[in-house]
PDB file of C-alpha atoms in Angstrom:
ATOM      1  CA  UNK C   3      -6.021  -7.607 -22.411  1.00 54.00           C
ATOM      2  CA  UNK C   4      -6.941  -4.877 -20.216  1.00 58.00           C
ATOM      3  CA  UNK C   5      -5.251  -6.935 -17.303  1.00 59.00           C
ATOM      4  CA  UNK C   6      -2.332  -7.748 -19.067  1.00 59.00           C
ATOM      5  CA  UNK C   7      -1.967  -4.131 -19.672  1.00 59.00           C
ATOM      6  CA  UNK C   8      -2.224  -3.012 -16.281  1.00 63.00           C
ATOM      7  CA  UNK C   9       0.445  -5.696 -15.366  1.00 71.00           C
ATOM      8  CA  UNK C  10      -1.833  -7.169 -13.253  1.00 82.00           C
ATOM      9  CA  UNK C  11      -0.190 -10.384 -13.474  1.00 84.00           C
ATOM     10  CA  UNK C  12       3.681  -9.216 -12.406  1.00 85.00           C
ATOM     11  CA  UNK C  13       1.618  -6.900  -9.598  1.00 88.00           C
ATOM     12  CA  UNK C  14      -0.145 -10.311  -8.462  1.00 89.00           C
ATOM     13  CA  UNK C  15       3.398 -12.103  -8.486  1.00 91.00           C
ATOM     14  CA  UNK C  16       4.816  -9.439  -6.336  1.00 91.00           C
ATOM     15  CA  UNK C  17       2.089  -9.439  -4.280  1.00 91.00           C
ATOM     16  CA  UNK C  18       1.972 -12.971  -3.218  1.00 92.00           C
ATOM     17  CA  UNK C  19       5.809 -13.073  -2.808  1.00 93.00           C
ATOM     18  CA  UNK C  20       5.875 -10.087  -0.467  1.00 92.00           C
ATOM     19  CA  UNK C  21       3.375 -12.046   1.658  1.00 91.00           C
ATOM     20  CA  UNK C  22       5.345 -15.147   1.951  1.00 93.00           C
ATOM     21  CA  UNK C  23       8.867 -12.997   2.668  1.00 93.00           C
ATOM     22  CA  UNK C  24       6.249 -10.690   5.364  1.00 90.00           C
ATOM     23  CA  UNK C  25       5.302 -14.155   6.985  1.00 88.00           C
ATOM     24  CA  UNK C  26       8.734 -15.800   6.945  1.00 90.00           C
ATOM     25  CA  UNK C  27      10.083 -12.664   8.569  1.00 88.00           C
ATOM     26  CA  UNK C  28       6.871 -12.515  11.195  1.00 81.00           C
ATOM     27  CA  UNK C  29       7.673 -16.041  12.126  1.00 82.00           C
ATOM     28  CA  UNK C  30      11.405 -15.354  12.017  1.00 84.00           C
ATOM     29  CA  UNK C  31      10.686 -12.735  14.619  1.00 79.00           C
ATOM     30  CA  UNK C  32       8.758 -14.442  17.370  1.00 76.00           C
ATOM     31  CA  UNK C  33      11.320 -17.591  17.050  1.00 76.00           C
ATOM     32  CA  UNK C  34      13.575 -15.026  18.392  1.00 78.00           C
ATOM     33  CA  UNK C  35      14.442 -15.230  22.337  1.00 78.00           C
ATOM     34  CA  UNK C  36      14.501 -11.760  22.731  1.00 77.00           C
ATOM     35  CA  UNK C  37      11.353 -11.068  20.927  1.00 72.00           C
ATOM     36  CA  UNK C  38       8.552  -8.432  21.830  1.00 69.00           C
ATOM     37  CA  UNK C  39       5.938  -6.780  19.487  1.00 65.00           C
ATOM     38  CA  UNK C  40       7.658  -3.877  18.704  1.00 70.00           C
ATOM     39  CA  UNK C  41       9.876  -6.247  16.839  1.00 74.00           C
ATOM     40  CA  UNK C  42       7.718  -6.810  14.005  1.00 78.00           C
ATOM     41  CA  UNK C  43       7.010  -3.124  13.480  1.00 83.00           C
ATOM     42  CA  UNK C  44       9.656  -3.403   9.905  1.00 86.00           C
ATOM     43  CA  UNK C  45       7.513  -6.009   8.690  1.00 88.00           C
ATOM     44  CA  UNK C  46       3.953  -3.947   9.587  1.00 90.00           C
ATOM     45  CA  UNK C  47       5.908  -0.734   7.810  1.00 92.00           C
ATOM     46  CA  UNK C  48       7.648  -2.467   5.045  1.00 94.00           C
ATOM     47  CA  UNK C  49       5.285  -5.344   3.521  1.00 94.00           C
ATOM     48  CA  UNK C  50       2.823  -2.669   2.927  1.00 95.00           C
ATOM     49  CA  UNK C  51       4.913  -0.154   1.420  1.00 96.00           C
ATOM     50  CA  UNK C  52       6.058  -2.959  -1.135  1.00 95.00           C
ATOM     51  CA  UNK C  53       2.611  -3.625  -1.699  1.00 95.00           C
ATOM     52  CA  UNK C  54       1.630  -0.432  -2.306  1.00 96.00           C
ATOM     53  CA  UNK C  55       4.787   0.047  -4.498  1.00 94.00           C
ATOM     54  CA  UNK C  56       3.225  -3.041  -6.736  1.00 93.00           C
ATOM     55  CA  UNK C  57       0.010  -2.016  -7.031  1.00 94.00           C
ATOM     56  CA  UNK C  58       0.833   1.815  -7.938  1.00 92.00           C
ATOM     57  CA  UNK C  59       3.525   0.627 -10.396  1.00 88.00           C
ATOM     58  CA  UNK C  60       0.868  -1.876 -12.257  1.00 86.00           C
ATOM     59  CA  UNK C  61      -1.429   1.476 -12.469  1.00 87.00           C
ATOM     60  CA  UNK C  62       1.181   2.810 -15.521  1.00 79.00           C
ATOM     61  CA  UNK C  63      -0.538   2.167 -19.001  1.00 73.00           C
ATOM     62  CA  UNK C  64       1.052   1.883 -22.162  1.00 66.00           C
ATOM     63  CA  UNK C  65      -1.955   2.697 -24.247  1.00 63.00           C
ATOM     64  CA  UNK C  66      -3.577   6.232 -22.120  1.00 63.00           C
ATOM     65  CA  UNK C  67      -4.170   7.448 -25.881  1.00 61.00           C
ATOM     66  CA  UNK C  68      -6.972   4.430 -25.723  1.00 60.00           C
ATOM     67  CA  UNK C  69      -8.018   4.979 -22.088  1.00 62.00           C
ATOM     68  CA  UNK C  70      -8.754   8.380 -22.625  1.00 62.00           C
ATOM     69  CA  UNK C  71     -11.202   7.820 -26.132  1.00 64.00           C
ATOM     70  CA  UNK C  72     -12.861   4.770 -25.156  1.00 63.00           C
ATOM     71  CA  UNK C  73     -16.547   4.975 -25.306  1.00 65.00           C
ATOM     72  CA  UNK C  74     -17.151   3.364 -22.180  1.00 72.00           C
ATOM     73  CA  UNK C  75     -15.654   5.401 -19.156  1.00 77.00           C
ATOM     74  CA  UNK C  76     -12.505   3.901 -17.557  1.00 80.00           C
ATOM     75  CA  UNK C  77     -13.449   5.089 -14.027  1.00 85.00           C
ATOM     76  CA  UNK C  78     -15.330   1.375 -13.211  1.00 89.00           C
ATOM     77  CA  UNK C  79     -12.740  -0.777 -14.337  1.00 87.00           C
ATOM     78  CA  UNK C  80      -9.828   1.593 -12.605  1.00 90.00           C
ATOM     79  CA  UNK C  81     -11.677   1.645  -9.270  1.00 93.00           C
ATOM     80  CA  UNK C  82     -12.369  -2.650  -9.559  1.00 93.00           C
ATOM     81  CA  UNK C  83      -8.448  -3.245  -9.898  1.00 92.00           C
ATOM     82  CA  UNK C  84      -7.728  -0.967  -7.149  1.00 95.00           C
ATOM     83  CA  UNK C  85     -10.209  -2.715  -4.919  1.00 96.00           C
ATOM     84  CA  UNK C  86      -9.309  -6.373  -5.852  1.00 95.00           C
ATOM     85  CA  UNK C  87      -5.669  -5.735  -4.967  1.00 95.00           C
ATOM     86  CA  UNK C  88      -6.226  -3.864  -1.997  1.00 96.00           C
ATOM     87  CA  UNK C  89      -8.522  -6.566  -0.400  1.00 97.00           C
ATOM     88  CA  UNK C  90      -6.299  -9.171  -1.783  1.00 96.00           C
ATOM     89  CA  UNK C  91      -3.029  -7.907  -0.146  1.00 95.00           C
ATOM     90  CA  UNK C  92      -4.601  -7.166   3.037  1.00 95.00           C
ATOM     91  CA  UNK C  93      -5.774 -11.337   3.086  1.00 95.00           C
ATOM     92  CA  UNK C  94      -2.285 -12.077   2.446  1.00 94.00           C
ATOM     93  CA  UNK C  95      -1.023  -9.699   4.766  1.00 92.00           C
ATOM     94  CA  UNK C  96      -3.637 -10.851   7.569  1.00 91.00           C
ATOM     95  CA  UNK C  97      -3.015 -14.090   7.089  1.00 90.00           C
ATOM     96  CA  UNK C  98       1.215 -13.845   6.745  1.00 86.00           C
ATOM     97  CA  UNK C  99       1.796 -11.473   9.851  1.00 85.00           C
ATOM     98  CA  UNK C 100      -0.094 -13.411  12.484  1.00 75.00           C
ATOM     99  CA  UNK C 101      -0.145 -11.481  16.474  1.00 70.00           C
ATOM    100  CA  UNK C 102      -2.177 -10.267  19.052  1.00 69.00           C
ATOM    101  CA  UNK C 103      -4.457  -7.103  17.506  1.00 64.00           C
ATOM    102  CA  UNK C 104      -3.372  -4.760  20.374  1.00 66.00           C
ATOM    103  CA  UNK C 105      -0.012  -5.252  19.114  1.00 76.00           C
ATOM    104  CA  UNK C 106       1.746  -4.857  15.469  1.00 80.00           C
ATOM    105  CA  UNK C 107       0.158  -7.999  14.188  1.00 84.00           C
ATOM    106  CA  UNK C 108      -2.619  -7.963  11.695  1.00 88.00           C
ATOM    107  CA  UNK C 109      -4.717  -5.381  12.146  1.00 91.00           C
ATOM    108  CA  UNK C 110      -1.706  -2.936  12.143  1.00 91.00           C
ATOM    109  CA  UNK C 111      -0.520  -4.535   8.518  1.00 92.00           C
ATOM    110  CA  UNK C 112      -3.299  -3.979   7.120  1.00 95.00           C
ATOM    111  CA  UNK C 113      -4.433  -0.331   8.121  1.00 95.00           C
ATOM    112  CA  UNK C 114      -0.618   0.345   6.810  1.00 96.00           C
ATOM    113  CA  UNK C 115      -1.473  -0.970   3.831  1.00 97.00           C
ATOM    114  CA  UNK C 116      -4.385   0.684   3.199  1.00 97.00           C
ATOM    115  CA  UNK C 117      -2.471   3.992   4.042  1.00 97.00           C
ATOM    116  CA  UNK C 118       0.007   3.733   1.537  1.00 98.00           C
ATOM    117  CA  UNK C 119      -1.676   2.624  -0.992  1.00 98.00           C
ATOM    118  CA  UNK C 120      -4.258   5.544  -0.679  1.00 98.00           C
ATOM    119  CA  UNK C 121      -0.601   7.165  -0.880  1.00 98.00           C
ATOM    120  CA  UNK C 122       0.644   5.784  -3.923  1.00 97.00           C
ATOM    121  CA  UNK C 123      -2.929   6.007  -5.544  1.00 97.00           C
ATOM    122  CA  UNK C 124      -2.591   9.659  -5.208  1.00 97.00           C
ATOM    123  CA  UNK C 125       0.476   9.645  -6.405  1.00 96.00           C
ATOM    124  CA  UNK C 126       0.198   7.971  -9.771  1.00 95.00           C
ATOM    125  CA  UNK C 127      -2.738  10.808 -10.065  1.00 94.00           C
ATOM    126  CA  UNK C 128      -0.065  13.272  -9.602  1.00 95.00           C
ATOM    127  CA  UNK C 129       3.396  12.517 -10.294  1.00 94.00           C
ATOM    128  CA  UNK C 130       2.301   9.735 -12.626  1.00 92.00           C
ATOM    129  CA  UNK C 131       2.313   5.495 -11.946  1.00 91.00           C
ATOM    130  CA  UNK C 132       6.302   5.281 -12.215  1.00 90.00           C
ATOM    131  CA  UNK C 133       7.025   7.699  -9.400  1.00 93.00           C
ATOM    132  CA  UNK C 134       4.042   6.700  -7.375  1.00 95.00           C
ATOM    133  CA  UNK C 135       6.095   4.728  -4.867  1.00 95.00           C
ATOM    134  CA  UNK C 136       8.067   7.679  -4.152  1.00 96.00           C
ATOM    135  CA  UNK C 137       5.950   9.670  -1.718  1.00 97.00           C
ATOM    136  CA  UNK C 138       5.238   6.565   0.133  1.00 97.00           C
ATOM    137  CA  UNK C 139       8.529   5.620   0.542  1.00 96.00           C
ATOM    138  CA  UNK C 140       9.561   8.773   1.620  1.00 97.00           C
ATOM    139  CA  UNK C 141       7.010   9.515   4.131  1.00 96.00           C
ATOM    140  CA  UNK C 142       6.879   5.703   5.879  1.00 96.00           C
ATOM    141  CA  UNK C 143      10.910   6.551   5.999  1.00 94.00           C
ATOM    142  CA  UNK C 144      10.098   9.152   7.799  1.00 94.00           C
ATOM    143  CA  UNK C 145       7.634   8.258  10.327  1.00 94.00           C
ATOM    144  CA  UNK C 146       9.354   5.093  10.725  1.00 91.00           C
ATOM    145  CA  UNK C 147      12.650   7.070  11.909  1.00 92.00           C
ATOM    146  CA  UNK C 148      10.595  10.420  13.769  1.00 89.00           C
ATOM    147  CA  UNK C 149       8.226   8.556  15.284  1.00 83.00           C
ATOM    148  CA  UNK C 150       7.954   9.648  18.894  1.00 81.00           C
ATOM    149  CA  UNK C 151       8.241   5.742  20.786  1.00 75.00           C
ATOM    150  CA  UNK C 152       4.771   6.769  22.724  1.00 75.00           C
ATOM    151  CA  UNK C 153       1.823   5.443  20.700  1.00 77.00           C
ATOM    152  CA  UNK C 154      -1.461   7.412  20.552  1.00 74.00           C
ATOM    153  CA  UNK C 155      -2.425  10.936  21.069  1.00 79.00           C
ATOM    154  CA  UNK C 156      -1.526  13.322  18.338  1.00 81.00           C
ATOM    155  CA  UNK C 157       1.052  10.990  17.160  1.00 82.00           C
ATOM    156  CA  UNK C 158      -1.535   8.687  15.740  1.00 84.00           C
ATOM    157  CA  UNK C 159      -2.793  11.015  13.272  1.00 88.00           C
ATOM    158  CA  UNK C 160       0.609  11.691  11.571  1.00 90.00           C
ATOM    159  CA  UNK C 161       2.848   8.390  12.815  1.00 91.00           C
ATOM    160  CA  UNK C 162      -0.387   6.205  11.849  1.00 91.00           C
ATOM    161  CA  UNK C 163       2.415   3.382  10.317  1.00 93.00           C
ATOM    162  CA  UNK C 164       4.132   2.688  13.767  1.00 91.00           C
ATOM    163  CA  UNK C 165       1.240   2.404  15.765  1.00 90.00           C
ATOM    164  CA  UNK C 166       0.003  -0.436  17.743  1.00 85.00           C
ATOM    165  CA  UNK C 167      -3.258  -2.197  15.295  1.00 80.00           C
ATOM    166  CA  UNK C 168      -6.123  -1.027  17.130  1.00 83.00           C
ATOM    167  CA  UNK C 169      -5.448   2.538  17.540  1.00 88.00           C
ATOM    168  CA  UNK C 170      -8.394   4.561  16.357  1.00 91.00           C
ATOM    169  CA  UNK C 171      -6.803   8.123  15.574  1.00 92.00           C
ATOM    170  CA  UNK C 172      -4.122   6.038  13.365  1.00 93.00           C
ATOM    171  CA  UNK C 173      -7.193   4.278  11.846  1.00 95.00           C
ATOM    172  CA  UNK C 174      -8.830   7.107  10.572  1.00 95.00           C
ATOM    173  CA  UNK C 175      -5.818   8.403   9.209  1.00 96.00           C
ATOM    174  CA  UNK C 176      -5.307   5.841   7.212  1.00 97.00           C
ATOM    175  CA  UNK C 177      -8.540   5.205   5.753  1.00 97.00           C
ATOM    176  CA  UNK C 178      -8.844   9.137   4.680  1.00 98.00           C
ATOM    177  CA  UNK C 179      -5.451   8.494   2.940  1.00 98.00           C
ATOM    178  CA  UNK C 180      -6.773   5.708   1.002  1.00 98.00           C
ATOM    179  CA  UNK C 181     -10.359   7.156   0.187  1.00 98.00           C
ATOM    180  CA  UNK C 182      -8.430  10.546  -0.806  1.00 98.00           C
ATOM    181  CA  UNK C 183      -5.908   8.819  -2.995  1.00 97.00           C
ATOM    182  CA  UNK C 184      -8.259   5.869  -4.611  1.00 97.00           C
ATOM    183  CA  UNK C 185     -11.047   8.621  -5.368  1.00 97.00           C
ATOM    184  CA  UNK C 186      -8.230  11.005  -7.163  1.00 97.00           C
ATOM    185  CA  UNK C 187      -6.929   8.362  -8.811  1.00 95.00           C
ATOM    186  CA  UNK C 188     -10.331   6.581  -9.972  1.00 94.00           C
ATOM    187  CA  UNK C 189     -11.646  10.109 -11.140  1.00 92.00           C
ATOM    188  CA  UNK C 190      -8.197  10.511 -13.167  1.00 89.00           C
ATOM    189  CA  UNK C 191      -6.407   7.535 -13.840  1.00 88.00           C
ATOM    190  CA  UNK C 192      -3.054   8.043 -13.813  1.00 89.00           C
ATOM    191  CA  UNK C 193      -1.412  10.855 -14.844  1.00 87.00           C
ATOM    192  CA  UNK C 194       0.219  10.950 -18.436  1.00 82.00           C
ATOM    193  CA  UNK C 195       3.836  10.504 -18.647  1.00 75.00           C
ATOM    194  CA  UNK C 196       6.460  11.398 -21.663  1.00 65.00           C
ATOM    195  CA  UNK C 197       8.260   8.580 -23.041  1.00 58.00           C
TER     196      UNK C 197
END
């Protein structure tokens, strides 16, 4: 029940589908004559934010009346659902954008996805589990468009998404984005919106 609240079953749905149409367009890519691997830098940006859209839409309950006077505390089960998803979409992400790590292959897809899901985890915290895609959205749009084309230095901190995989300054970014956004949002659950 508690799954099929959460969605958890449209969020897995949308999760394994974004995989397949991030592999298709990964393979789609390096069949191209032209290719490179800056070419698969939509698919390292884009799969994830999808993702992350999923998951932070599936965080909306219809019952937070419930949540919020169960006896048990809902912190355990919030912070298990956010953890199975994330490690499931970054498999399927490892796994559907194959490449070299130095480049935007794996490694890069899945740092992105922990970024904006630590995003839209913070989000749903604050703006509520509806909206929590917007931030994201907005701020991969962003960096994916302002992004200076020289990869590390400063730029790694803030243009984390359209940097090569193993780039440690755009590593750390990301995982403080995610640990920020999963602890606000596992401390408290998703914020309460008006029908």
């Amino acid at each position: 029940m508690y799954a099929r609240s959460r969605a958890l079953p449209a969020t897995l749905g949308t999760l394994a589908g974004v995989a397949l149409t991030a592999a298709w367009a990964a393979w789609w890519l390096q069949a191209q004559p032209r290719f490179d691997h800056t070419a698969r830098v939509p698919v390292v940006v884009l799969a994830p934010l999808l993702v992350s859209a999923a998951i932070g839409t599936g965080m909306y309950t219809h019952s937070d009346e419930l949540d919020r006077t169960a006896v048990r505390p809902w912190w355990p089960r919030r912070l298990a659902v956010l953890l199975g998803l994330t490690a499931l979409a970054a498999a399927l992400l490892a796994l559907g954008v194959p490449g070299h790590p130095e480049a935007f292959g794996a490694p890069a897809a899945v740092r992105n996805l922990l970024g904006a899901t630590g995003i839209t985890a913070g989000a749903a915290a604050l703006l509520g589990a509806r909206l929590s895609w917007l931030p994201t959205t907005a701020y991969l749009s962003t960096v994916y468009l302002a992004a200076p084309r020289a990869h590390g230095g400063g730029a790694a901190l803030w243009a984390w998404p359209v940097q090569p995989g193993p780039q440690p300054g755009a590593w750390a970014a990301a995982v403080v984005a995610y640990g920020c956004g999963a602890g606000l949002y596992v401390w408290r659950g998703a914020r309460r919106e008006g029908r």
